[in-house]
XYZ file of C-alpha atoms in Angstrom:
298
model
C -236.439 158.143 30.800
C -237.798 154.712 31.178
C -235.389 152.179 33.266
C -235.852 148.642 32.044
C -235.319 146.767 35.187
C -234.451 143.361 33.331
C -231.087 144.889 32.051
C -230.577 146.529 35.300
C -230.751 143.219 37.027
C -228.812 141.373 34.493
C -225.887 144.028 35.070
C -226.018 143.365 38.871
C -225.951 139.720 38.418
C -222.816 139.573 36.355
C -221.190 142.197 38.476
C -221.935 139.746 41.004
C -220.639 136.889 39.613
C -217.472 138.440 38.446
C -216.490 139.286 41.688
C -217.400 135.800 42.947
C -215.049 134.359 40.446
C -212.579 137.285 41.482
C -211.873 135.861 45.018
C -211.718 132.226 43.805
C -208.958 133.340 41.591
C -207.835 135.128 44.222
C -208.238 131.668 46.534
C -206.280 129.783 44.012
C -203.291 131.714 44.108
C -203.505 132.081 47.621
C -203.731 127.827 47.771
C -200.610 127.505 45.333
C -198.401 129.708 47.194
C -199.434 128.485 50.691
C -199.059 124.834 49.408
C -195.867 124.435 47.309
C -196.234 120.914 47.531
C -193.196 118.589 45.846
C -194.025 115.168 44.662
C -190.711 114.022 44.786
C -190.328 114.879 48.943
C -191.337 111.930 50.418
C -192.614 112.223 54.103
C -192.729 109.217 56.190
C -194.692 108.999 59.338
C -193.273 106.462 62.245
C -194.688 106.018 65.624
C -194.288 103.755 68.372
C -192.590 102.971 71.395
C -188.892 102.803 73.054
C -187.094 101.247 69.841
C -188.954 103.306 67.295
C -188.161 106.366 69.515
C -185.002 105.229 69.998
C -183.116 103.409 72.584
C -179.131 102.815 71.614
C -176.860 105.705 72.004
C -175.825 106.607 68.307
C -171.988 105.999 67.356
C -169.637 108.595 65.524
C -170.650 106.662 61.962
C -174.246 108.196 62.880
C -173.629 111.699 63.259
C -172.259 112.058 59.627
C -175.250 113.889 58.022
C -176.744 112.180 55.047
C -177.101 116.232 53.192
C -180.116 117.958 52.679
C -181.961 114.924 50.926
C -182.372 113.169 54.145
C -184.694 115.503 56.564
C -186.899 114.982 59.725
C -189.402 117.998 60.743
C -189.105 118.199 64.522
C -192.127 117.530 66.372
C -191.175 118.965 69.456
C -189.038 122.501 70.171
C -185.064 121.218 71.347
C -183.118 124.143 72.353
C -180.032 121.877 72.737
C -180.037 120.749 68.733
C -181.293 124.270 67.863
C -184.056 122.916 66.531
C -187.478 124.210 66.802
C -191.115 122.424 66.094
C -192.582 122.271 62.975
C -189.482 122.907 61.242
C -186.782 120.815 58.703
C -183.729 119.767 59.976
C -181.210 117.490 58.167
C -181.344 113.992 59.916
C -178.814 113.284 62.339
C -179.455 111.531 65.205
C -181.497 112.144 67.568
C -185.073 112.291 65.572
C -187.520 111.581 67.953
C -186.737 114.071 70.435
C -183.760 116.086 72.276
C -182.279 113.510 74.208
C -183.222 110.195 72.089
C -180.652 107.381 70.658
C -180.442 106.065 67.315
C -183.992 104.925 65.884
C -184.862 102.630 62.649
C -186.003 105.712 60.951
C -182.412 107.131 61.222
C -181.103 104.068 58.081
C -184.607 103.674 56.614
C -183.969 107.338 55.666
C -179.913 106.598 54.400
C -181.434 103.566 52.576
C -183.975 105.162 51.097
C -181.690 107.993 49.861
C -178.666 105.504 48.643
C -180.778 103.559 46.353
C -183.733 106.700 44.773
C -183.079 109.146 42.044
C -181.030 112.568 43.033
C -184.559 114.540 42.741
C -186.388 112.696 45.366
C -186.145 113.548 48.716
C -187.146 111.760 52.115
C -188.660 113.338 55.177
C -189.532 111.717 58.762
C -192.003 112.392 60.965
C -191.333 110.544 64.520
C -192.984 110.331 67.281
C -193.084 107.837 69.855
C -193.083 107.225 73.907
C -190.927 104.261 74.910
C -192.736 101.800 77.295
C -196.258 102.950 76.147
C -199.038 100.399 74.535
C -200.658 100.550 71.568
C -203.777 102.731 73.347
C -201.817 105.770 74.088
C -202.217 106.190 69.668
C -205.910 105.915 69.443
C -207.659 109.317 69.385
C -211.043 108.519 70.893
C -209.440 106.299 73.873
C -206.066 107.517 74.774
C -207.403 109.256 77.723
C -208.341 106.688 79.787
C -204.613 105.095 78.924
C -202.931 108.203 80.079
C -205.118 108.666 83.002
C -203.062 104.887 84.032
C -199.379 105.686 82.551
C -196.785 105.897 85.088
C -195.135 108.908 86.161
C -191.991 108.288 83.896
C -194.084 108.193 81.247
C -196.435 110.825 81.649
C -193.263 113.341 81.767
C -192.735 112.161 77.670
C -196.267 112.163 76.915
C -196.225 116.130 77.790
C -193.542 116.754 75.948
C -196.421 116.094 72.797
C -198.387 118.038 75.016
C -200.604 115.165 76.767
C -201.858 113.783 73.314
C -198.815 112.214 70.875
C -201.221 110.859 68.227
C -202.296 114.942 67.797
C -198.719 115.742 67.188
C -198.232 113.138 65.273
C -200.877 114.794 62.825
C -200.353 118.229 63.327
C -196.712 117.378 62.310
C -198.111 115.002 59.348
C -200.489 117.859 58.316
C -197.492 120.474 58.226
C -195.689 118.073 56.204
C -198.044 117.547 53.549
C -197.876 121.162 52.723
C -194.247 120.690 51.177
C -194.004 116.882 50.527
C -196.181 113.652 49.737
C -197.018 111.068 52.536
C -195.795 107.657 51.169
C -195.769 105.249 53.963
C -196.138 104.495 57.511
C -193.269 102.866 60.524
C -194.663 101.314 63.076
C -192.355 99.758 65.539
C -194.638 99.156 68.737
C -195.460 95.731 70.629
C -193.261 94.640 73.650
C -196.096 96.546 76.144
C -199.068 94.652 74.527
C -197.241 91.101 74.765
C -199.215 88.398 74.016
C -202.851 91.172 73.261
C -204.122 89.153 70.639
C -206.448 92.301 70.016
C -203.212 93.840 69.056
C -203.801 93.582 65.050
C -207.323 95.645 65.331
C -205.809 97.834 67.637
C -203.316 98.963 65.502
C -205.958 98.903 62.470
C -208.048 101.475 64.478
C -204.892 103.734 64.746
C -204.014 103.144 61.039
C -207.793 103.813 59.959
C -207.483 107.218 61.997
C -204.169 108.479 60.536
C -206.095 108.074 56.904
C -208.967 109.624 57.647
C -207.329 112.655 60.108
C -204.920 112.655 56.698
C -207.272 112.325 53.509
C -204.933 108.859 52.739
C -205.517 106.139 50.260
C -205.000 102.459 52.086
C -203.789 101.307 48.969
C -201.155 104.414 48.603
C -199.927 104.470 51.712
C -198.668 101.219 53.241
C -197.880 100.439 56.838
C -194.718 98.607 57.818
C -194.294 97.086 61.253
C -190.862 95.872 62.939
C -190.435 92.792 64.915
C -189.901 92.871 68.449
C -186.419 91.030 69.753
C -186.332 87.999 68.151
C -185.516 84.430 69.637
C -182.421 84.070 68.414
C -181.827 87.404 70.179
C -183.434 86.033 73.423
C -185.796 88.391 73.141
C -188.061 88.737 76.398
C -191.053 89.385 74.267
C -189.930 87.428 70.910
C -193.511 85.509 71.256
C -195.447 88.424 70.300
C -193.572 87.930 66.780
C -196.043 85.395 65.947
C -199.214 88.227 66.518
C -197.340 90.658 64.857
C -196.866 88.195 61.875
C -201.026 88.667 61.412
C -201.183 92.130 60.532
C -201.542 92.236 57.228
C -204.615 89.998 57.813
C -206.729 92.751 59.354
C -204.558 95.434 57.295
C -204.504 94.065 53.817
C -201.164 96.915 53.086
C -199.686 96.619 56.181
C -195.831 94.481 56.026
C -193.624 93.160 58.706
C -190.320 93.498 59.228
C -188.649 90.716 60.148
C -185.894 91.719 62.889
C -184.302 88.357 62.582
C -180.278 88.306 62.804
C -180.658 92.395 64.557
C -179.108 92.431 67.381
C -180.392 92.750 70.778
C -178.491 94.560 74.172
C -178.835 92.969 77.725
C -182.222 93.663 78.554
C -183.761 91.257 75.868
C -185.965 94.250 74.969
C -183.805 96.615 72.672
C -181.589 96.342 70.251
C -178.200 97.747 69.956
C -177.006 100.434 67.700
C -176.132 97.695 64.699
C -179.507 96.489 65.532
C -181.072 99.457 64.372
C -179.077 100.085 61.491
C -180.111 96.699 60.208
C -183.523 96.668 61.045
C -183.753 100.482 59.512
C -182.259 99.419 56.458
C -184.833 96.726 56.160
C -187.581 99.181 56.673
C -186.159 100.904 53.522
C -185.894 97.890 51.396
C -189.668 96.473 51.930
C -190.145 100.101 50.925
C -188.415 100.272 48.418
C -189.827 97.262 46.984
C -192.843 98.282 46.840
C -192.295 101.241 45.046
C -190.846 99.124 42.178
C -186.872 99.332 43.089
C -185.736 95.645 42.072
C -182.181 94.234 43.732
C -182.039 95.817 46.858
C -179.893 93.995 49.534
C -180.192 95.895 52.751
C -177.369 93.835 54.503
């Protein structure tokens, strides 16, 4: 019997092929059920220093939990909050880490819920390492910072396991598997006082959080808090006018004024109210931009 050897390999080619496209289905449904991603989750990424992590001690009006549309994924394990990295917790105070005070993210997040539709949800990331410059955040340099940080410091900096800008993603990353990045809190600036390289600093950070993230500039803007203020006495309020350039070397970056938010003793924090108000203004520049109309954070 004669074989024709054209047919033969025609049959192993489509057998072939068929079980090529076999495992990409079979990659497909592997991708949708690994990433269940919701549009209407919105994650939030904030960094910084001692007011973005949190430096007031959070009053009984805090610790009333906003429900289960207000969430922060815990970036580091706290055995005392029975909360474990990588995982969802409802957002009550503390969100940076187990031992933190009340943080702008905490009313950014209440804002943000109070004045969005019942289906979205809001989700913060936050990480940040109170006394620490700009440096410790950019991934090709931070060693050389951290090789110079004080002992005090160094002790937070291993709680992110030497490298906070890497947890910082890795968190991010996890996030993005159940939610949509939408914007970016910076509060960061009394340790570079008066570093008027501060604006491309920060630009090199923001530039490496897109990239590391596969994020669109122009869909994911950066806000930035003012230090203390004058009117607060601030010990640092002149870096105000440097922060106030940003958005000239990041064309979607925002500040947030911190005008009227009150300060504590040291000239360098703010108190609880502080926060709440300089939070809430977080949420309404956000807001704002995402085409909410009327909102009066005070």
């Amino acid at each position: 019997m004669m074989i024709n050897l054209k047919y033969v390999v025609a049959d192993l080619f489509n057998l072939k092929m068929k079980r090529v496209i076999f495992i990409l289905f079979l990659s497909v449904l592997s991708l949708n059920k690994t990433y269940s991603q919701d549009k209407n989750f919105h994650i939030y990424i904030c960094f910084g220093q001692s007011n973005m992590e949190g430096n007031a001690k959070f009053e009984p009006q805090d610790t009333v939990a906003p429900g289960q549309r207000f969430q922060v994924l815990e970036a580091v394990d706290c055995p005392n909050l029975n909360r474990k990295k990588g995982h969802w917790y409802p957002a009550v105070p503390p969100l940076t880490r187990c031992y933190t005070g009340l943080t702008p993210a905490d009313y950014f997040g209440r804002t943000m819920i109070a004045n969005t539709p019942g289906k979205v949800r809001i989700g913060v990331i936050n990480v940040a390492v109170g006394g620490c410059k700009i440096e410790l955040f950019d991934k090709d340099n931070y060693k050389s910072y951290v090789a110079t940080a004080p002992d005090w410091m160094i002790n937070t900096i291993n709680a992110y396991d030497g490298n906070p800008y890497n947890r910082l993603v890795e968190m991010a990353k996890l996030a993005q598997k159940e939610g949509v990045i939408k914007g970016i809190l910076l509060h960061q600036g009394e340790s570079n006082n008066n570093d008027t390289l501060w604006t491309k600093k920060v630009k090199v950070v923001y530039d490496h959080l897109l990239k590391d993230l596969n994020l669109k500039s122009n869909a994911v803007p950066l806000l930035a808090g003012e230090v203390v203020g004058e009117d607060q006495g601030g010990a640092c309020a002149g870096m105000n006018k440097i922060i106030a350039k940003l958005p000239l070397a990041i064309p979607n970056a925002y500040v947030i004024s911190s005008r009227g938010c009150e300060g504590v003793a040291d000239k360098l924090h703010f108190s609880a109210a502080g926060y709440r108000k300089l939070g809430k203004r977080y949420a309404a520049k956000m807001l704002s931009l995402q085409g909410y109309a009327n909102i009066n954070p005070e």
